[in-house]
Amino acid sequence: MVGEVDAAHATLQVHEGAVYIHEGRSYLVEKLDLEERQAWVWPAEVEYYTEASTETQIEVISVHESRVSGGAELGYGEVFVTSQVTQYRRVRRFTHENLGILPLDYPPTTLDTAAYWLEVTAEAQEALMEAGNWRDSPNDYGPDWQEQRAKTRERDGYRCAECGAAETRNRQHDVHHRVPFRVFNYIPGLNRNDRLANRLENLVLLCRRCHYRLEAGVRARTGMDGVAYALGNLAPLHLMCDRRDIDVAIIRQQFEGELLSHRPPAASPPPQEALTAPRIYIYERIPAGIGFSAQLYERHDELMVGAADLIRGCACRYGCPACVGPVLLVDSAQLAGRQDSDRPDAAAMPGSSGEEIRFWRDTPGQSGAPVEPRPLLETKRLALALLAALAGD
Ligand SMILES: [Zn+2]
Ligand SMILES: [Zn+2]
Ligand SMILES: [Zn+2]
């Protein structure tokens, strides 16, 4: 036997294909048997580490207390958490280069526990939007989406543009944005940046498998992602608990009414207005909770100041694992997908303050000087703007 992990985290830490580090040695997980509660591992020296991602749903069962503080609406109470490990990435050590993403198929786990949560007030969100610092709305692909989607499927001949697999009768392929939709900063009613994002040259038809792979290479981390990451590392210090005693999740798509009920989510999504703001939850891994959530609620202001100090004080430029989490730098070749693609590169897109950023026009190497890779979103800047808004500055 090599080591032990707690059952709740088994699919996260020792899923098939995971690199498991124990006492400084790395092991490759060959098989995970959930019924036997065993994983088979082999000692292996590999050039990468693995990072599993979880899909989480959180239902608020009861609100113990809530208040508005500055630009933040916060609360704590009892929650029901459903989480499922759905895929993992292989990431090259040291350079954090993405080496591919692979799907996983494990049953969801559930947890009855306590959580502290926070979201941005509507006014603070509006101010962030006006300043160009808000990228956390649930993705609304704009009024032309269905039409552009249909055109893309037709153009690509109903086949995956990467591997050539045809759509099946049961499942249409996905239409993917080469430059992620969020990057374009579409604000319904305020601009029509959706038209830029949904131009046919930015869209491509992909089968599920190829979609996973390409998506992993261009994950854009928002301000919420950055703040949640920082809080996840800070909260245990404030609570003097183990990092594994808490988990952090951002819930982006939740509907009014769904928050305080046991009803399953509606089959057809209600209109956009019924959506609540995205929310960061810090929930306790110990069933029923042991008071951490109440403490976080009490120490909210302190926590926000701590997060801002941590991020501001970090020496990195766009964000790193020590502050807002790893920020992937990308270049045009990565976004274009297949190297021999004859599609045009992703072109100009609106920058944070309205100016055009044209860092993907040139094919690297073609213009002589190599194109400097850039982040899709400047997570660090967005996270600091979000924290300022939450504080009510
Ligand atoms: Zn494919
Ligand atoms: Zn996609
Ligand atoms: Zn940093």
PDB file of N, CA and C in Angstrom, residues 2 17-18 34 37 52 93 112 124 142 223 247 260 287 305 315 332:
ATOM      1  N   VAL A   2       0.484   2.215  -0.792  1.00  0.00           N
ATOM      2  CA  VAL A   2       1.295   3.418  -0.931  1.00  0.00           C
ATOM      3  C   VAL A   2       0.802   4.539  -0.023  1.00  0.00           C
ATOM      4  N   GLY A  17      -5.342   7.477 -14.609  1.00  0.00           N
ATOM      5  CA  GLY A  17      -4.475   8.371 -15.359  1.00  0.00           C
ATOM      6  C   GLY A  17      -3.856   9.479 -14.526  1.00  0.00           C
ATOM      7  N   ALA A  18      -4.268   9.587 -13.255  1.00  0.00           N
ATOM      8  CA  ALA A  18      -3.756  10.666 -12.412  1.00  0.00           C
ATOM      9  C   ALA A  18      -2.299  10.404 -12.033  1.00  0.00           C
ATOM     10  N   LEU A  34     -13.955   2.035  -7.117  1.00  0.00           N
ATOM     11  CA  LEU A  34     -14.673   2.763  -6.068  1.00  0.00           C
ATOM     12  C   LEU A  34     -15.348   1.818  -5.086  1.00  0.00           C
ATOM     13  N   ARG A  37     -12.803   0.464  -2.934  1.00  0.00           N
ATOM     14  CA  ARG A  37     -12.087   1.579  -2.318  1.00  0.00           C
ATOM     15  C   ARG A  37     -10.573   1.418  -2.450  1.00  0.00           C
ATOM     16  N   ALA A  52      -7.484  17.448 -12.157  1.00  0.00           N
ATOM     17  CA  ALA A  52      -8.848  17.013 -12.474  1.00  0.00           C
ATOM     18  C   ALA A  52      -9.802  18.180 -12.321  1.00  0.00           C
ATOM     19  N   ARG A  93       5.299  19.835 -16.266  1.00  0.00           N
ATOM     20  CA  ARG A  93       5.904  20.419 -15.072  1.00  0.00           C
ATOM     21  C   ARG A  93       6.709  21.652 -15.439  1.00  0.00           C
ATOM     22  N   ASP A 112     -23.917  16.925   2.425  1.00  0.00           N
ATOM     23  CA  ASP A 112     -24.784  17.824   3.190  1.00  0.00           C
ATOM     24  C   ASP A 112     -23.882  18.593   4.121  1.00  0.00           C
ATOM     25  N   ALA A 124     -22.638  47.087  -8.099  1.00  0.00           N
ATOM     26  CA  ALA A 124     -21.187  46.900  -8.231  1.00  0.00           C
ATOM     27  C   ALA A 124     -20.863  46.210  -9.558  1.00  0.00           C
ATOM     28  N   GLY A 142     -25.705  35.687 -27.536  1.00  0.00           N
ATOM     29  CA  GLY A 142     -26.256  36.732 -28.384  1.00  0.00           C
ATOM     30  C   GLY A 142     -27.379  36.235 -29.286  1.00  0.00           C
ATOM     31  N   GLY A 223     -12.173  37.189 -13.430  1.00  0.00           N
ATOM     32  CA  GLY A 223     -11.938  37.780 -12.120  1.00  0.00           C
ATOM     33  C   GLY A 223     -12.483  36.905 -11.004  1.00  0.00           C
ATOM     34  N   ASP A 247     -13.679  23.437   0.344  1.00  0.00           N
ATOM     35  CA  ASP A 247     -13.605  23.452  -1.101  1.00  0.00           C
ATOM     36  C   ASP A 247     -14.234  24.747  -1.589  1.00  0.00           C
ATOM     37  N   LEU A 260     -33.368  27.889  -3.142  1.00  0.00           N
ATOM     38  CA  LEU A 260     -33.904  27.493  -1.847  1.00  0.00           C
ATOM     39  C   LEU A 260     -34.949  26.400  -1.988  1.00  0.00           C
ATOM     40  N   PRO A 287     -19.000  16.675   6.748  1.00  0.00           N
ATOM     41  CA  PRO A 287     -20.465  16.679   6.693  1.00  0.00           C
ATOM     42  C   PRO A 287     -21.086  17.498   7.826  1.00  0.00           C
ATOM     43  N   VAL A 305      -9.670  41.896   2.303  1.00  0.00           N
ATOM     44  CA  VAL A 305      -8.440  42.693   2.360  1.00  0.00           C
ATOM     45  C   VAL A 305      -7.233  41.776   2.168  1.00  0.00           C
ATOM     46  N   ALA A 315       4.478  38.985  -7.421  1.00  0.00           N
ATOM     47  CA  ALA A 315       5.390  39.562  -8.408  1.00  0.00           C
ATOM     48  C   ALA A 315       5.015  39.249  -9.853  1.00  0.00           C
ATOM     49  N   SER A 332      -1.183  32.477 -31.373  1.00  0.00           N
ATOM     50  CA  SER A 332      -2.160  32.270 -32.441  1.00  0.00           C
ATOM     51  C   SER A 332      -2.211  30.824 -32.916  1.00  0.00           C
TER      52      SER A 332
END
